[in-house]
Coordinates of C-alpha atoms in Angstrom, one line a residue:
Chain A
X22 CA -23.7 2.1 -24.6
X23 CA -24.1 -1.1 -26.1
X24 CA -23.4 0.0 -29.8
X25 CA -20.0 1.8 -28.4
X26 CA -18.8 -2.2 -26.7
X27 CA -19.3 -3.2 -30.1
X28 CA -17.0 -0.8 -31.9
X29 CA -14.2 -1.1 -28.7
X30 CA -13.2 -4.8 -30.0
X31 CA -10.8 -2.8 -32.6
X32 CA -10.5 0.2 -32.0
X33 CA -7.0 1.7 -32.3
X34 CA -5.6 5.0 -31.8
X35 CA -2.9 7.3 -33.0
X36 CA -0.8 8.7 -30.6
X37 CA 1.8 11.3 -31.7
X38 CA 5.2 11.7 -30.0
X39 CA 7.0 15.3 -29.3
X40 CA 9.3 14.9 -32.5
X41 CA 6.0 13.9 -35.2
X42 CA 6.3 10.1 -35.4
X43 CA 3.3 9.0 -35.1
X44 CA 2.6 5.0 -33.7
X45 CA -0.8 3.6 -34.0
X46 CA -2.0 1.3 -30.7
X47 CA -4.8 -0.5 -30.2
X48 CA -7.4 0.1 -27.3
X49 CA -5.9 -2.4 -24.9
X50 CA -2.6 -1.2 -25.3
X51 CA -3.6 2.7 -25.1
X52 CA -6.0 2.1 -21.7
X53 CA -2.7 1.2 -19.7
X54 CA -2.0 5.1 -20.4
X55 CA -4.0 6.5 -17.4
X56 CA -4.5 9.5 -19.3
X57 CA -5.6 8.2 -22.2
X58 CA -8.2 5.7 -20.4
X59 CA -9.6 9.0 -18.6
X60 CA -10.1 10.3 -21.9
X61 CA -12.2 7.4 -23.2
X62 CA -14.0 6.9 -20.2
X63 CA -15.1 10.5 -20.2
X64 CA -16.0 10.3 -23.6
X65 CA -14.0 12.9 -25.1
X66 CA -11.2 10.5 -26.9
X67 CA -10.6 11.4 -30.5
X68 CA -8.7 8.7 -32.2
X69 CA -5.6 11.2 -32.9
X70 CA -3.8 12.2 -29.8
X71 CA -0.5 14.2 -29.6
X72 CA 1.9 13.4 -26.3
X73 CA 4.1 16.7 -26.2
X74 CA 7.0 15.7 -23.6
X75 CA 7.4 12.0 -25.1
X76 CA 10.3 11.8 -27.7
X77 CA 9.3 9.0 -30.2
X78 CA 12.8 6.5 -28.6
X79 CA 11.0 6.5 -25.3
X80 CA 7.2 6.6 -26.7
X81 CA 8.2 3.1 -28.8
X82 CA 9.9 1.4 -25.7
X83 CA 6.5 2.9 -23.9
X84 CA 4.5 1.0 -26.2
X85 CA 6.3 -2.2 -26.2
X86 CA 5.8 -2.4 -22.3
X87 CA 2.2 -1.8 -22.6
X88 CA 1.9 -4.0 -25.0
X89 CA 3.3 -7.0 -23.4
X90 CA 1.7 -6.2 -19.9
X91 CA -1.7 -6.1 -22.2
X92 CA -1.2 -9.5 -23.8
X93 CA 0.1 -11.1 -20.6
X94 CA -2.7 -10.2 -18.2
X95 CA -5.3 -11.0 -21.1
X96 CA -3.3 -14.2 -22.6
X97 CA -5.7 -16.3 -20.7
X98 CA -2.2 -18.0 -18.8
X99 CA -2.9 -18.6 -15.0
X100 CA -1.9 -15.5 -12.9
X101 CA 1.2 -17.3 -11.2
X102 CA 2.6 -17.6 -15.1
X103 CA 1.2 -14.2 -16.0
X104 CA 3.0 -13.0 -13.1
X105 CA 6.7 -14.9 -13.3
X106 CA 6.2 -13.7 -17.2
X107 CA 6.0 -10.1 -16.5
X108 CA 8.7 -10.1 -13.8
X109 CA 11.0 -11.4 -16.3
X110 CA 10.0 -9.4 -19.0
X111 CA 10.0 -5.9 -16.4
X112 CA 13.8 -7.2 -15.5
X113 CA 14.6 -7.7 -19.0
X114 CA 13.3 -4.3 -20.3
X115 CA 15.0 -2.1 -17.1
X116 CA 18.2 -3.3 -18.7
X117 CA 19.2 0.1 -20.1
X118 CA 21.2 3.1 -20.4
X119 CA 20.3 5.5 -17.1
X120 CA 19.6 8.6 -19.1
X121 CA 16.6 6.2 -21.1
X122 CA 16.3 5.1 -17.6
X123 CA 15.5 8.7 -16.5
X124 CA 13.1 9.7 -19.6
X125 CA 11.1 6.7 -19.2
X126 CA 10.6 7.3 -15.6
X127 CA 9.2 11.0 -16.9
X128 CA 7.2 9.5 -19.3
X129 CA 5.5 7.1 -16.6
X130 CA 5.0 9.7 -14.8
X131 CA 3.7 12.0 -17.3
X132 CA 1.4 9.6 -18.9
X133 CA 0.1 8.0 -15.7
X134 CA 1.3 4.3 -16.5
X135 CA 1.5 3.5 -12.4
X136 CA 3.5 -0.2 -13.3
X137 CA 5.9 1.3 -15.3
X138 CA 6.4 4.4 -12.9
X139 CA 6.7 1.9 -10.0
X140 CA 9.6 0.0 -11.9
X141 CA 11.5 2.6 -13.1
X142 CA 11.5 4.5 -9.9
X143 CA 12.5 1.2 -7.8
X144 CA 15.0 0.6 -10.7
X145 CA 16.6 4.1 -10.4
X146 CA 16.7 3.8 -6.1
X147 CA 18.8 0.6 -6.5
X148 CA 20.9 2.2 -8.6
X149 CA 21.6 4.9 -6.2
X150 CA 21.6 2.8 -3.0
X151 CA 24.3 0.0 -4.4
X152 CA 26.8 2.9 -5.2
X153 CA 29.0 4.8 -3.5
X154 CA 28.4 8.7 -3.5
X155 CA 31.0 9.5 -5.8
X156 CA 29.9 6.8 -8.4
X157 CA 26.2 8.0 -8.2
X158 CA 27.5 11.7 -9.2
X159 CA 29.2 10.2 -11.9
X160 CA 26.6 7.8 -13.2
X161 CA 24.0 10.4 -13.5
X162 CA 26.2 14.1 -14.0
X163 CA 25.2 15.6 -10.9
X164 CA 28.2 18.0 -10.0
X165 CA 29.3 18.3 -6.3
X166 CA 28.7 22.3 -6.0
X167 CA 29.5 22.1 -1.9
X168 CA 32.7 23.6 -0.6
X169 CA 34.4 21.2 1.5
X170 CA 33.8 22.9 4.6
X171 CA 30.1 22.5 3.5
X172 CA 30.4 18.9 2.8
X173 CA 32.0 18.4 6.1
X174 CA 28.6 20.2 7.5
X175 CA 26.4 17.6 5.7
X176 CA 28.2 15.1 6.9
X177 CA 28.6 16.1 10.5
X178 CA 24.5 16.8 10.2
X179 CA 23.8 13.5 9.0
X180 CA 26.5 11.8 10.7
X181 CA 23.7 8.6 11.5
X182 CA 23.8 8.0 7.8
X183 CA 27.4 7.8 7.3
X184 CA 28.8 5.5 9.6
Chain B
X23 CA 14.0 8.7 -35.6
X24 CA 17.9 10.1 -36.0
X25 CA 17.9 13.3 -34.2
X26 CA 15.5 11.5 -31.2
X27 CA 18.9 9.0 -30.8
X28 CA 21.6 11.3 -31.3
X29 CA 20.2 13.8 -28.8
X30 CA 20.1 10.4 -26.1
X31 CA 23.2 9.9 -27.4
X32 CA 24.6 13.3 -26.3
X33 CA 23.3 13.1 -23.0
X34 CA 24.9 9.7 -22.6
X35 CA 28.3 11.0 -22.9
X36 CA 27.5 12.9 -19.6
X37 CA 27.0 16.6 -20.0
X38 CA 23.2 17.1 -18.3
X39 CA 22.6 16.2 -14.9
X40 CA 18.6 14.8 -15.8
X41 CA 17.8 13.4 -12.2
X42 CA 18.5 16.1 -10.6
X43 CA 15.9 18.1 -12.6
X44 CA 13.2 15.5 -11.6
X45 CA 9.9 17.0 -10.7
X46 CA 10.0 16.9 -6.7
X47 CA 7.1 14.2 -6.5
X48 CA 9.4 11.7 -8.6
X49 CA 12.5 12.4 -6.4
X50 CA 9.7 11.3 -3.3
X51 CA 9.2 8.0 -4.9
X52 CA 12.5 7.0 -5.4
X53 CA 13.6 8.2 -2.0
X54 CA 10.6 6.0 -1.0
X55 CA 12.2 2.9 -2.7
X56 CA 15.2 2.9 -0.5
X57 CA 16.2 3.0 3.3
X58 CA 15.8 6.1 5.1
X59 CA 19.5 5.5 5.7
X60 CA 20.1 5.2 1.8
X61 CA 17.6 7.7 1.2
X62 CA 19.3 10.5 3.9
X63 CA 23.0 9.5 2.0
X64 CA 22.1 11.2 -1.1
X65 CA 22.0 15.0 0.7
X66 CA 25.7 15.0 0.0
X67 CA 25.1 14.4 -3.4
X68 CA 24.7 18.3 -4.1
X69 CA 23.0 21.7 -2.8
X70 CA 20.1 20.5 -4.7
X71 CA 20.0 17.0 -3.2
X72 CA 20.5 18.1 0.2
X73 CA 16.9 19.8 0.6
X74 CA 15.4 16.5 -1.2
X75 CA 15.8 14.3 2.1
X76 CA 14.9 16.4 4.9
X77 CA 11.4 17.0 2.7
X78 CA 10.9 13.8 2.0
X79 CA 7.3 13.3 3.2
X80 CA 7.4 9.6 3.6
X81 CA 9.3 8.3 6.4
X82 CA 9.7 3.9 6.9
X83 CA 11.2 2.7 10.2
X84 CA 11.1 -1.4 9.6
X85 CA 13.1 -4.2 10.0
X86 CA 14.9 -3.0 6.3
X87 CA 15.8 -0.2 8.4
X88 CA 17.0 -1.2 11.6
X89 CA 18.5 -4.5 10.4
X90 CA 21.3 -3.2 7.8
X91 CA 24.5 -5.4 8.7
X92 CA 27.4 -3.6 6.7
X93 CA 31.2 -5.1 7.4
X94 CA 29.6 -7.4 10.1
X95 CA 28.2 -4.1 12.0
X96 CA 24.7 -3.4 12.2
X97 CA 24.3 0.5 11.2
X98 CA 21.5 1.2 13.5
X99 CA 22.2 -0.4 16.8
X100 CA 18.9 -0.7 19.0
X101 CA 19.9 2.1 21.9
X102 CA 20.2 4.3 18.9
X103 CA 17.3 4.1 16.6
X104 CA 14.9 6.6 19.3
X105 CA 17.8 9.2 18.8
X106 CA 18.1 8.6 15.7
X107 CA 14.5 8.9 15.0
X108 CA 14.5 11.9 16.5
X109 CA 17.4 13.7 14.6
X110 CA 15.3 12.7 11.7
X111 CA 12.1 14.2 12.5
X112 CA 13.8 17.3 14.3
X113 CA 15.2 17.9 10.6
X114 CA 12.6 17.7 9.2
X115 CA 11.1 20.1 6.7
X116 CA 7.0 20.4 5.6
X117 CA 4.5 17.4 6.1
X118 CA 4.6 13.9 6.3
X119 CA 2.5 12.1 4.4
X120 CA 3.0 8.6 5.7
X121 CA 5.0 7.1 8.6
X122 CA 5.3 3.3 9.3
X123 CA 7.0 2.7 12.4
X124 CA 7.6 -1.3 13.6
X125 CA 7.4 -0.8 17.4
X126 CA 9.0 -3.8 18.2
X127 CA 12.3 -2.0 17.5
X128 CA 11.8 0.8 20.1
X129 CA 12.9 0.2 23.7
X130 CA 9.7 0.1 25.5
X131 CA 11.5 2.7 28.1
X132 CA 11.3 4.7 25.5
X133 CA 7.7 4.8 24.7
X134 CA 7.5 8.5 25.8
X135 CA 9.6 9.5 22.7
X136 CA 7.3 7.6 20.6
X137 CA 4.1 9.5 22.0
X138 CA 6.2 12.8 21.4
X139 CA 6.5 11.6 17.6
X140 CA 2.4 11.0 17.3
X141 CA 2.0 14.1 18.7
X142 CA 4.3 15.7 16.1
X143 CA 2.9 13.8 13.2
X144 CA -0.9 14.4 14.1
X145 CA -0.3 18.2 13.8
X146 CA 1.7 17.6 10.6
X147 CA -1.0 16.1 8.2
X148 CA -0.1 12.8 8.5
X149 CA -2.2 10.8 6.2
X150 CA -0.9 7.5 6.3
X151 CA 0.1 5.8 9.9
X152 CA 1.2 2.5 10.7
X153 CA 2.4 1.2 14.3
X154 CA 3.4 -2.3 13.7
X155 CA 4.9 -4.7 15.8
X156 CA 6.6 -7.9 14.2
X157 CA 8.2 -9.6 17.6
X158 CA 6.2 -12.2 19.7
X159 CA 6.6 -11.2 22.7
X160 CA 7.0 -7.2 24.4
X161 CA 5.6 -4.6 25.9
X162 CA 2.4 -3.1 24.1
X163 CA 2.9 1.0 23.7
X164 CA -0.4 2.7 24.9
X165 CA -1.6 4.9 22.0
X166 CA -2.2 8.2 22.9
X167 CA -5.8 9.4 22.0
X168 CA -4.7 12.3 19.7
X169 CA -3.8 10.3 16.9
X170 CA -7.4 9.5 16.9
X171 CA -8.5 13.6 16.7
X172 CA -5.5 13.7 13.7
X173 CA -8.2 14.8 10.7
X174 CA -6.0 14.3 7.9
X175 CA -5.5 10.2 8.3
X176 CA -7.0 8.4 5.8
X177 CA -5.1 5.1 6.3
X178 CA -4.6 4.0 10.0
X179 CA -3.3 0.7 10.4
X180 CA -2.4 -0.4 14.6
X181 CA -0.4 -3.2 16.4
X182 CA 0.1 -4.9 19.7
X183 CA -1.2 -1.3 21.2
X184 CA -3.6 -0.2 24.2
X185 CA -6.3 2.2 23.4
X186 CA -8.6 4.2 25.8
X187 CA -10.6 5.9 23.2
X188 CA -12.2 9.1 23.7
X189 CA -16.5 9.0 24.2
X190 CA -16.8 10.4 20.9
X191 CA -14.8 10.4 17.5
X192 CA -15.1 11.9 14.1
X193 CA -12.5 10.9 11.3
X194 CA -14.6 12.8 7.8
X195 CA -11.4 11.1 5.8
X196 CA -10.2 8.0 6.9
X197 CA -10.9 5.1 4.0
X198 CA -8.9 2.1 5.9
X199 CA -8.7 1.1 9.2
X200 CA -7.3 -1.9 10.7
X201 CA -6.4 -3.2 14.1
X202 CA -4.3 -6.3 15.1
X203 CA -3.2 -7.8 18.6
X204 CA -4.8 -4.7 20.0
X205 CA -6.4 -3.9 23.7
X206 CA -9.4 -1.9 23.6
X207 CA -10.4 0.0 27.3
X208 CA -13.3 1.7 28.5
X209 CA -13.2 5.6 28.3
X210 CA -15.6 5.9 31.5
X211 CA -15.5 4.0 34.1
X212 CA -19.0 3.4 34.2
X213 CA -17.7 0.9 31.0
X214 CA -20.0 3.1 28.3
X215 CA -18.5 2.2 24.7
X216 CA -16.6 5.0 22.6
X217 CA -18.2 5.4 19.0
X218 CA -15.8 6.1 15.9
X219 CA -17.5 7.8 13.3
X220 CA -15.8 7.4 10.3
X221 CA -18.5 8.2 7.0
X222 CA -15.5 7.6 4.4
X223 CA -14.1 4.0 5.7
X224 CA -14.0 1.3 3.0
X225 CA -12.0 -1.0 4.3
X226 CA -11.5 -2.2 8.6
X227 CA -9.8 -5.2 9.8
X228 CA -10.1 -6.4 13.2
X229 CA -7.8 -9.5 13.7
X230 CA -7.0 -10.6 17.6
X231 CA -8.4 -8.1 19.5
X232 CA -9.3 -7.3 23.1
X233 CA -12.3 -5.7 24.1
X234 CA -13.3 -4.3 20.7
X235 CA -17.1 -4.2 22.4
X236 CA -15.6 -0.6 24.0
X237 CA -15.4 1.1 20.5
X238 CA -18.0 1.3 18.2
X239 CA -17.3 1.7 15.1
X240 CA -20.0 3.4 12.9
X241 CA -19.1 2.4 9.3
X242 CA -21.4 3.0 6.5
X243 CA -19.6 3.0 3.8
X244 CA -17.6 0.1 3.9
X245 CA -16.9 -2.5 1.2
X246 CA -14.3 -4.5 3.0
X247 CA -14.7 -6.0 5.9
X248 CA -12.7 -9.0 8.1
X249 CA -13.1 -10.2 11.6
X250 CA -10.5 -13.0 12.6
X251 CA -10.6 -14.2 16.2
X252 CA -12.2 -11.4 17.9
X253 CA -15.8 -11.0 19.3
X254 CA -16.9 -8.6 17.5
X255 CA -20.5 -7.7 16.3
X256 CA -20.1 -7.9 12.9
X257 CA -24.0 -7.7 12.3
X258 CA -23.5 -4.2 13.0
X259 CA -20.7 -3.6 10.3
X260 CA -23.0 -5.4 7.2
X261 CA -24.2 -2.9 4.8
X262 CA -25.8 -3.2 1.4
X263 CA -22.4 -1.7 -0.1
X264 CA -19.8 -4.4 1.3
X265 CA -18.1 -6.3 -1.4
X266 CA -15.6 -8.5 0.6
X267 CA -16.5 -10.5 3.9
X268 CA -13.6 -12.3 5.8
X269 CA -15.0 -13.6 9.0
X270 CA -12.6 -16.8 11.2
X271 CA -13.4 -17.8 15.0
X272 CA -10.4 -19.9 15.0
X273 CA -12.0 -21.7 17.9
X274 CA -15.2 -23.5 19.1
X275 CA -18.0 -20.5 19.9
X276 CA -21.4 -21.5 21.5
X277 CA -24.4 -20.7 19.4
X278 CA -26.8 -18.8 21.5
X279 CA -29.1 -17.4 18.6
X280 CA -30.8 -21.2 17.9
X281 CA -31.9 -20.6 14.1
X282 CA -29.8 -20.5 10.9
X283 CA -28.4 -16.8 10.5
X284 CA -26.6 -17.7 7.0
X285 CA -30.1 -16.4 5.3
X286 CA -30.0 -13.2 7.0
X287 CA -26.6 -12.4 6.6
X288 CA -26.8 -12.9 2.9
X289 CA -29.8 -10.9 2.4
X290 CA -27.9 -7.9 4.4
X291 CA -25.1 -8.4 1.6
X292 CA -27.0 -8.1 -1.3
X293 CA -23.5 -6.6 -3.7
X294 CA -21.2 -9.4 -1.9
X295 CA -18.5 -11.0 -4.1
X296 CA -16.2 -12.4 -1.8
X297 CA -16.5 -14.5 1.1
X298 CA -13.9 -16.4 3.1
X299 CA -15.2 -18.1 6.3
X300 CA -13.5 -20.8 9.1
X301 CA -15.7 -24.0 10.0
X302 CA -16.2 -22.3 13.6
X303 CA -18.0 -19.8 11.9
X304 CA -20.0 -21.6 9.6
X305 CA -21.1 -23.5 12.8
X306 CA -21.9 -20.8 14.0
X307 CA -24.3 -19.7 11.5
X308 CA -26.0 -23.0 11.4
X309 CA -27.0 -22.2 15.5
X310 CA -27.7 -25.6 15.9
X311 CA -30.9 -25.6 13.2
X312 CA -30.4 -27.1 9.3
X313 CA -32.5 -24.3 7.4
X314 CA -35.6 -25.1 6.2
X315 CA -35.7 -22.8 3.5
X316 CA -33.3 -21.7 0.9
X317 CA -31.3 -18.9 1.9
X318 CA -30.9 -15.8 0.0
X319 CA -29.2 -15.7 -3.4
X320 CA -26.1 -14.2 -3.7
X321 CA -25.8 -13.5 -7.0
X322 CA -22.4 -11.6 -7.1
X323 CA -20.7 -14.2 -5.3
X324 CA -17.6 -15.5 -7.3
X325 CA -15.2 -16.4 -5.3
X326 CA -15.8 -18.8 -1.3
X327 CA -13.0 -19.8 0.5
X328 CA -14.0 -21.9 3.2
X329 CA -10.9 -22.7 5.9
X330 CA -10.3 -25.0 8.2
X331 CA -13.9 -27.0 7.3
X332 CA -14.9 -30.2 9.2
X333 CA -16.4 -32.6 7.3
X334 CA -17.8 -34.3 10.3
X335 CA -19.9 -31.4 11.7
X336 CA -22.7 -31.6 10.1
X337 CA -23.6 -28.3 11.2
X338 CA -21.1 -27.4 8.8
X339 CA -21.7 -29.1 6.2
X340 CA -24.9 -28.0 6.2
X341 CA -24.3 -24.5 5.8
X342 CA -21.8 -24.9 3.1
X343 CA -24.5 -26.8 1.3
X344 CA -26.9 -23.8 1.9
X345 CA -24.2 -21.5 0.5
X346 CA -23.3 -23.4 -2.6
X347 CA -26.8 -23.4 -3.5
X348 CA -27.7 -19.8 -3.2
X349 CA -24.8 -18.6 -5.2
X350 CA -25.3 -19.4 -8.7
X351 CA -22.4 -17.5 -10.3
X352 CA -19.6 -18.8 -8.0
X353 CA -16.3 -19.1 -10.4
X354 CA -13.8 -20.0 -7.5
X355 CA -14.3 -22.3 -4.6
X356 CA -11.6 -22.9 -2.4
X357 CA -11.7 -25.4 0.8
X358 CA -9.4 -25.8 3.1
X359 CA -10.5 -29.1 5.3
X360 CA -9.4 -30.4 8.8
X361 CA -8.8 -34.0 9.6

């Protein structure tokens, strides 16, 4: 055990996105990857690891968060400036298109980063709630397959919702 | 690099509905970030959409909910909010996973719906139930006991309610418990306390209560435990595995016990790393005697708060004297003193 905390200090991985690029992260940066961390804490971690359902856009911004939540929280900056620091940086970083919005939200998910699933979900339900139902279709392509006579239904069925 | 940004560029210009294809457990999270209100709006959205609400297994009724003022009208006026409640659980479609309810909304001549809702939830795998009650002043609802027979819970968290508990009760999966403002009867009349069994409980809370000494609560796991206010015997929670120890009288208690306890709770909290105790009870622990030994050391300790400390009391004093010498790796020390 003690000859493996040795070798941690700079240890870096190579994780390989769904197109081939390939992005090299160090340990600090890939433990924020839940997957990744139950890799190495199971011992079965090779240093080369391919991430099928992450395109290489979305796997760089991926990094970039991890990174900075890394270096914040180990900076050595009191956690009140740690915290003001990442809530600016978090607010900063959900300032994209919806569709990146979307595939970043997957990738949270699909790589078990809970902060970043957390923020892009809570990002995505105030988009949604602020809008009115015809602006939410359009912001994010959904098509309105009812019939009128079935939208009345909804409506009537819901009615609490829609005063 | 360029076909990665031309494809989000493609779906930019507005041809694929993405959030629609979400894997249902995302869908539940987002729903989860907004109002039910908000969250039962998007059922209009499409087909799709309209099954995503009514399964939505996580269902919030607080003051986000009730209090929405749109135009200068408040969208869920209070004689509606047990009908509407209803509607919403009469929908409904598959388990819910968590419900938080904040009672203080709910006409108390309507507490019989409410009772109709535990009943529904406890056969519907709830896992996560909170009753809360953020006004001062009301009428407390009277828990029905088969919330307390629901297997599935795991979290339980109760306010400003009366419970009778039944003699004997087995929860295999519940991990946090915590009571607040609550009344605790007797199940017999010949005033024999109930006994909770609850091998996977972590963390319990007992703030305010009444009459706790009718339930006992068998606890062997737990790591977290905090006692403010309450006469409860917390001598019977410690366990070797507790990491966390709140304990407050918020008031003067006589000492009855006549020796310094501080040495015996330590050395029944041999793992503990965080303690945060009022003057009252560090009085207490002193029982009248300064300790004529070292107590125990608490070598995990890292972080003491001590609240509400009076620097007159030498009973006090001497027991946070004892305490700062028996914990040698102590990082944070916090003291909060009365003048």
């Amino acid at each position: 055990m003690s000859s493996s905390t040795e070798l941690t200090e700079k240890k870096v991985f190579l994780l390989k996105s769904l197109d081939g690029v390939i992005f090299e992260v160090e340990e600090s940066v890939a433990v924020q990857l839940e997957v990744i961390r139950e890799l190495i804490e199971g011992d079965c971690a090779r240093p080369f690891i391919s991430l099928y359902n992450v395109t290489s856009e979305i796997l760089a911004l991926v990094i970039e968060y991890c990174k900075h939540h890394a270096e914040t929280c180990s900076g050595g900056t009191s956690a009140t400036i740690a915290d003001e620091d990442l809530k600016t940086f978090d607010n900063e970083f959900m300032n994209v298109d919806e569709n990146i919005l979307l595939e970043l939200c997957s990738a949270a998910d699909y790589l078990d980063i809970k902060s970043l699933f957390e923020l892009t979900c809570r990002t995505l339900a105030s988009l949604i709630k602020d809008r009115t139902i015809i602006e939410v279709r359009k912001m994010f392509n959904v098509e309105n397959d009812f019939s009128v006579v079935e939208e009345k239904a909804v409506r009537k069925e819901f009615a609490w919702a829609f005063k | 690099m360029t076909n990665c940004r031309s494809k989000c560029m493609m779906a930019s210009e507005g041809l694929e509905d993405r959030i629609s294809n979400l894997p249902s457990e995302i869908i539940d999270r987002i729903l989860e970030c907004m109002s039910v209100r908000d969250a039962a709006r998007t059922s209009i959205l499409s087909r799709k959409w309209r099954d995503f609400w009514p399964m939505h297994s996580k269902l919030i009724f607080d003051e986000h909910t009730f209090r929405v003022i749109r135009h200068g009208v408040l969208l869920m006026p209070d004689n509606q909010i047990d009908k509407i409640i209803n509607k919403i659980l009469l929908q409904h479609m598959g388990p819910i996973v968590k419900f938080l309810l904040d009672l203080s909304y709910i006409n108390s001549a309507r507490y019989s719906d409410v009772d109709q809702w535990m009943f529904f939830l406890s056969r519907n795998g709830v896992q996560e139930l909170s009753l809360l009650y953020s006004k001062l002043t009301g009428k407390s609802y009277r828990l029905p006991s088969y919330v307390f027979t629901s297997s599935s819970l795991e979290h339980l968290a109760l306010h400003k309610v009366i419970i009778k508990p039944l003699a004997c009760i087995f929860m295999g999966n519940l991990t946090s418990l915590s009571f607040k403002n609550v009344k605790f009867e007797s199940s017999s009349s010949e005033g024999y306390s109930s006994c909770l069994r609850t091998p996977q409980l972590k963390r319990l809370s007992i703030e305010i209560c009444n009459g706790i000494h009718h339930l006992e609560i068998v606890a062997r796991s737990l790591e977290v435990l905090t006692i403010y206010s309450s006469a409860a015997r917390f001598i019977g929670f410690l366990n070797p595995n507790i990491k966390e120890f709140n304990f407050a009288w918020c008031r003067e208690v006589p000492t009855k016990h006549g020796f310094h306890l501080l040495s015996r709770l330590l050395a029944k909290l041999p793992k503990i790393q965080i303690l945060r105790f009022d003057g009252f009870f560090l009085k207490y622990l002193a029982g009248g005697h300064t300790p004529s030994e070292l107590p125990r050391t608490a070598e995990c300790l890292e972080y003491l708060k001590l609240d509400d400390l009076n620097f007159k009391d030498l009973d006090q004093i001497a027991t946070v004297i004892s305490l700062l010498q028996s914990c040698p790796n102590l990082c944070i020390l916090d003291l909060k003193v009365r003048w």
